Amino acid sequence: MSLLVDNIGELVTNDPAPGDGPLGLVPEAAVVLEAREVVWVGPADAAPAADQRIDAGGGAVLPGFVDSHSHLVFAGDRAAEFAARMAGERYDGGGILTTVAATRAADDEALRATAVRLRAEALRQGTTTIEIKSGYGLTVADEARSLKIAFEVSPESTFLGAHLVPPEYAGRADDYVALVCGEMLAAAEPYARWVDVFCERGAFDADQSRAVLAAGMARGLGARVHANQLSAGPGVRLAVELGAASADHCAHLGEADIEALAGSSTVATLVPGAEFSTRSPYPDARRLLDAGATVALATDCNPGTSYTSSMSLCVALAVREMRMTPAEAVWAATAGGARALRREDVGTLRPGARADLVVLSAPSYVHLAYRPGVPLVRQVIHNGVVA
Amino acid sequence: MSLLVDNIGELVTNDPAPGDGPLGLVPEAAVVLEAREVVWVGPADAAPAADQRIDAGGGAVLPGFVDSHSHLVFAGDRAAEFAARMAGERYDGGGILTTVAATRAADDEALRATAVRLRAEALRQGTTTIEIKSGYGLTVADEARSLKIAFEVSPESTFLGAHLVPPEYAGRADDYVALVCGEMLAAAEPYARWVDVFCERGAFDADQSRAVLAAGMARGLGARVHANQLSAGPGVRLAVELGAASADHCAHLGEADIEALAGSSTVATLVPGAEFSTRSPYPDARRLLDAGATVALATDCNPGTSYTSSMSLCVALAVREMRMTPAEAVWAATAGGARALRREDVGTLRPGARADLVVLSAPSYVHLAYRPGVPLVRQVIHNGVVA
């Protein structure tokens, strides 16, 4: 069965003709989907016949958002911590352990229900691909079940056993790293596509981080790094050295970090929801872009430091706070996220791409930044099906 | 027919018992509505029987948002101006004339359709009371039809003929003020509850603003002022002097302005969407609150400088950028807005109040700031009817 989407005010393909801007805009366009794929893209008056039709009502159509960084497997709520931080307390990363305790105490059903609910919430807002990390279990059993739930919800699941040293390993970080690289990785790996590490003072240093990533890569996982979030540490350079798909956060970069990213295939994934929700300085997206680095936007959705599932908000913050243009921000939230997940089938609308798209109740993608906070996603098609 | 809302995780009444905080929180509460009014509020286990029931699913319930400042009667789109400004151009207020030209050229149906669409968009996001200004017509006929449309959409309609001196009156501002105070006011007044003026360099000075407000008040309209938006001008002190219901924007305040507001019944209405969308410094809400001024939050929804209809975003920005607590921000977006419109029947949930409420898909009002950008408003009851 084929599906025609027409009466599109502005189509973002991220598949530019030579000489076009990166968004590959097509005016008065139509898209035809069949099964789970895009089969035709072009001007509406040349569109082939299809079995069904969706009228975009003159709204813009874009590839579904690709959120390449989220933490949806957890229990509990840190609203009180958030309110305290907004009232002036400093966030030092210790809050993660609150969620670890709640997650360990929760049964599988509760964890699954939260992950499913948040994934549905993200889908309603246009996120058709989402990466989900473990990292609030920090025992062999709790990381394994967290990964299993993440993988049930999304194929882009990431093992983050090295999120923090849990209290029972206090003062024995190397022992914990050995556990992560050994038994924990073995238990989690069947459900994981990626391995990640929080490379930061107070979490894991460069050697520990390298050990975790190397162990994961040796088992066939792709690497990604929580890098340079709270300080200008070694995370970004480690990510580039190991050929990681993405260095995430990048809030504190030196010149060498920017050069390393620009000269690599490692994507700089920026998560402005985190800076918004922790009242921290935003990454310098302009320096990254001007140097030639590839930038993605993601939510970092988690109960502590960025409890948003809204890619639209990330686009608006990228424009307001990080001086990205609306076009750069929308590209980063779609094609950029796909690069950060090394996916060629999502983040673009061209024949052969997955049939994931979003219809806005606005005539242009610019409105995602121009109309902040307004739920502009009117319709979502995911895997060829109206969600 | 009566309607019971129960299984409420947290009820915000804005009707505190002595010694309680301003939100008047009731845990495990229920609310009973009948016709257009709240008839009962209290603990769920003591609730009276009702004809119908809504299960809040453990979500928080609050009074509907009261958006006391919007400009929904216009034509055209300024997305390109927005993108240019974000790329570094300075906003000097001249952009309003772009919308004036488009509004004058539009027919009534087009203006009505936009206003109705935006009002519906706001209602879906929980705004049950909204003030709507004219101010993009700036001729007798165009202001009169703008007011008529505003009044069709909301009883809280405001005559803003003194938004800017239109080009045909360039160099003859006093002649334009005479027109506003005379023929234009006479034509608009049947459809207006309020009179407003943009008191600012480049718009109207203190004497001109006083003349406009006095003329409106002489015809029975309440006064409100666009005050101290772009500079520390005389707007706030004029608003207080005339007993205006609200001084709006308040981004540039001196000590005397803050003292004047604190010692008056004039509400300081802050519109952080405008600072967000123009990359301008936010008002100092803390100084206002600490001095004892009454603060409201509003969207300033307009196509130039704040094209958001999201009161939730305003709450999140108030907490992140203006250091209001989540409780202060939610109060300001509900009861504060009601004060700014001198309304006693909205902004609270107590017997006799209008049956306007919002059910969140979150257990606490804190989530409006803790989960920025996420559409948390799950259900809206407006005038006793599920919207």
PDB file of N, CA, C and O in Angstrom, chain A residues 249-275:
ATOM      1  N   HIS A 249      27.743  16.419  24.669  1.00  0.00           N
ATOM      2  CA  HIS A 249      27.780  17.567  25.581  1.00  0.00           C
ATOM      3  C   HIS A 249      28.694  18.657  25.030  1.00  0.00           C
ATOM      4  O   HIS A 249      28.219  19.714  24.635  1.00  0.00           O
ATOM      5  N   CYS A 250      30.043  18.456  25.077  1.00  0.00           N
ATOM      6  CA  CYS A 250      30.966  19.427  24.449  1.00  0.00           C
ATOM      7  C   CYS A 250      30.739  20.851  24.937  1.00  0.00           C
ATOM      8  O   CYS A 250      30.848  21.818  24.158  1.00  0.00           O
ATOM      9  N   ALA A 251      30.444  21.011  26.225  1.00  0.00           N
ATOM     10  CA  ALA A 251      30.183  22.353  26.744  1.00  0.00           C
ATOM     11  C   ALA A 251      31.470  23.098  27.072  1.00  0.00           C
ATOM     12  O   ALA A 251      31.457  24.327  27.194  1.00  0.00           O
ATOM     13  N   HIS A 252      32.562  22.374  27.246  1.00  0.00           N
ATOM     14  CA  HIS A 252      33.839  23.006  27.604  1.00  0.00           C
ATOM     15  C   HIS A 252      34.919  22.510  26.653  1.00  0.00           C
ATOM     16  O   HIS A 252      35.527  21.459  26.895  1.00  0.00           O
ATOM     17  N   LEU A 253      35.147  23.241  25.593  1.00  0.00           N
ATOM     18  CA  LEU A 253      36.084  22.803  24.561  1.00  0.00           C
ATOM     19  C   LEU A 253      37.252  23.759  24.451  1.00  0.00           C
ATOM     20  O   LEU A 253      37.066  24.980  24.476  1.00  0.00           O
ATOM     21  N   GLY A 254      38.460  23.208  24.297  1.00  0.00           N
ATOM     22  CA  GLY A 254      39.614  24.008  23.912  1.00  0.00           C
ATOM     23  C   GLY A 254      39.799  23.961  22.407  1.00  0.00           C
ATOM     24  O   GLY A 254      39.099  23.226  21.702  1.00  0.00           O
ATOM     25  N   GLU A 255      40.764  24.763  21.950  1.00  0.00           N
ATOM     26  CA  GLU A 255      41.031  24.813  20.512  1.00  0.00           C
ATOM     27  C   GLU A 255      41.382  23.425  19.977  1.00  0.00           C
ATOM     28  O   GLU A 255      40.930  23.034  18.893  1.00  0.00           O
ATOM     29  N   ALA A 256      42.156  22.667  20.741  1.00  0.00           N
ATOM     30  CA  ALA A 256      42.579  21.336  20.279  1.00  0.00           C
ATOM     31  C   ALA A 256      41.382  20.400  20.146  1.00  0.00           C
ATOM     32  O   ALA A 256      41.335  19.560  19.230  1.00  0.00           O
ATOM     33  N   ASP A 257      40.411  20.550  21.045  1.00  0.00           N
ATOM     34  CA  ASP A 257      39.198  19.716  20.960  1.00  0.00           C
ATOM     35  C   ASP A 257      38.435  20.026  19.674  1.00  0.00           C
ATOM     36  O   ASP A 257      37.958  19.123  18.978  1.00  0.00           O
ATOM     37  N   ILE A 258      38.301  21.311  19.389  1.00  0.00           N
ATOM     38  CA  ILE A 258      37.539  21.711  18.194  1.00  0.00           C
ATOM     39  C   ILE A 258      38.250  21.235  16.929  1.00  0.00           C
ATOM     40  O   ILE A 258      37.622  20.692  16.018  1.00  0.00           O
ATOM     41  N   GLU A 259      39.559  21.391  16.910  1.00  0.00           N
ATOM     42  CA  GLU A 259      40.314  20.906  15.747  1.00  0.00           C
ATOM     43  C   GLU A 259      40.184  19.400  15.596  1.00  0.00           C
ATOM     44  O   GLU A 259      40.044  18.888  14.480  1.00  0.00           O
ATOM     45  N   ALA A 260      40.239  18.710  16.714  1.00  0.00           N
ATOM     46  CA  ALA A 260      40.133  17.246  16.651  1.00  0.00           C
ATOM     47  C   ALA A 260      38.782  16.831  16.082  1.00  0.00           C
ATOM     48  O   ALA A 260      38.703  15.968  15.197  1.00  0.00           O
ATOM     49  N   LEU A 261      37.717  17.461  16.575  1.00  0.00           N
ATOM     50  CA  LEU A 261      36.373  17.116  16.065  1.00  0.00           C
ATOM     51  C   LEU A 261      36.255  17.467  14.580  1.00  0.00           C
ATOM     52  O   LEU A 261      35.740  16.677  13.781  1.00  0.00           O
ATOM     53  N   ALA A 262      36.753  18.652  14.216  1.00  0.00           N
ATOM     54  CA  ALA A 262      36.606  19.101  12.825  1.00  0.00           C
ATOM     55  C   ALA A 262      37.350  18.189  11.855  1.00  0.00           C
ATOM     56  O   ALA A 262      36.918  18.010  10.715  1.00  0.00           O
ATOM     57  N   GLY A 263      38.422  17.587  12.324  1.00  0.00           N
ATOM     58  CA  GLY A 263      39.204  16.726  11.441  1.00  0.00           C
ATOM     59  C   GLY A 263      38.825  15.263  11.535  1.00  0.00           C
ATOM     60  O   GLY A 263      39.607  14.396  11.136  1.00  0.00           O
ATOM     61  N   SER A 264      37.638  14.971  12.068  1.00  0.00           N
ATOM     62  CA  SER A 264      37.268  13.582  12.322  1.00  0.00           C
ATOM     63  C   SER A 264      35.866  13.301  11.814  1.00  0.00           C
ATOM     64  O   SER A 264      35.151  14.207  11.389  1.00  0.00           O
ATOM     65  N   SER A 265      35.453  12.053  11.928  1.00  0.00           N
ATOM     66  CA  SER A 265      34.056  11.698  11.637  1.00  0.00           C
ATOM     67  C   SER A 265      33.244  11.599  12.931  1.00  0.00           C
ATOM     68  O   SER A 265      32.106  11.125  12.918  1.00  0.00           O
ATOM     69  N   THR A 266      33.827  12.024  14.047  1.00  0.00           N
ATOM     70  CA  THR A 266      33.100  12.034  15.316  1.00  0.00           C
ATOM     71  C   THR A 266      32.187  13.267  15.363  1.00  0.00           C
ATOM     72  O   THR A 266      32.651  14.395  15.186  1.00  0.00           O
ATOM     73  N   VAL A 267      30.915  13.028  15.601  1.00  0.00           N
ATOM     74  CA  VAL A 267      29.932  14.115  15.643  1.00  0.00           C
ATOM     75  C   VAL A 267      29.975  14.785  17.024  1.00  0.00           C
ATOM     76  O   VAL A 267      30.107  14.101  18.047  1.00  0.00           O
ATOM     77  N   ALA A 268      29.870  16.092  17.048  1.00  0.00           N
ATOM     78  CA  ALA A 268      29.708  16.835  18.310  1.00  0.00           C
ATOM     79  C   ALA A 268      28.212  16.930  18.590  1.00  0.00           C
ATOM     80  O   ALA A 268      27.504  17.670  17.919  1.00  0.00           O
ATOM     81  N   THR A 269      27.754  16.164  19.569  1.00  0.00           N
ATOM     82  CA  THR A 269      26.323  16.159  19.897  1.00  0.00           C
ATOM     83  C   THR A 269      26.070  17.120  21.047  1.00  0.00           C
ATOM     84  O   THR A 269      26.570  16.913  22.156  1.00  0.00           O
ATOM     85  N   LEU A 270      25.308  18.161  20.769  1.00  0.00           N
ATOM     86  CA  LEU A 270      25.033  19.200  21.767  1.00  0.00           C
ATOM     87  C   LEU A 270      23.646  18.968  22.351  1.00  0.00           C
ATOM     88  O   LEU A 270      22.712  18.600  21.644  1.00  0.00           O
ATOM     89  N   VAL A 271      23.533  19.162  23.648  1.00  0.00           N
ATOM     90  CA  VAL A 271      22.285  18.852  24.358  1.00  0.00           C
ATOM     91  C   VAL A 271      21.860  20.078  25.170  1.00  0.00           C
ATOM     92  O   VAL A 271      21.959  20.109  26.391  1.00  0.00           O
ATOM     93  N   PRO A 272      21.330  21.101  24.504  1.00  0.00           N
ATOM     94  CA  PRO A 272      21.072  22.373  25.200  1.00  0.00           C
ATOM     95  C   PRO A 272      20.009  22.276  26.281  1.00  0.00           C
ATOM     96  O   PRO A 272      19.960  23.148  27.155  1.00  0.00           O
ATOM     97  N   GLY A 273      19.178  21.235  26.241  1.00  0.00           N
ATOM     98  CA  GLY A 273      18.246  21.034  27.346  1.00  0.00           C
ATOM     99  C   GLY A 273      18.972  20.893  28.671  1.00  0.00           C
ATOM    100  O   GLY A 273      18.464  21.301  29.724  1.00  0.00           O
ATOM    101  N   ALA A 274      20.156  20.309  28.647  1.00  0.00           N
ATOM    102  CA  ALA A 274      20.926  20.134  29.884  1.00  0.00           C
ATOM    103  C   ALA A 274      21.418  21.480  30.417  1.00  0.00           C
ATOM    104  O   ALA A 274      21.319  21.748  31.617  1.00  0.00           O
ATOM    105  N   GLU A 275      21.936  22.308  29.533  1.00  0.00           N
ATOM    106  CA  GLU A 275      22.380  23.622  30.003  1.00  0.00           C
ATOM    107  C   GLU A 275      21.179  24.456  30.458  1.00  0.00           C
ATOM    108  O   GLU A 275      21.269  25.208  31.430  1.00  0.00           O
TER     109      GLU A 275
END
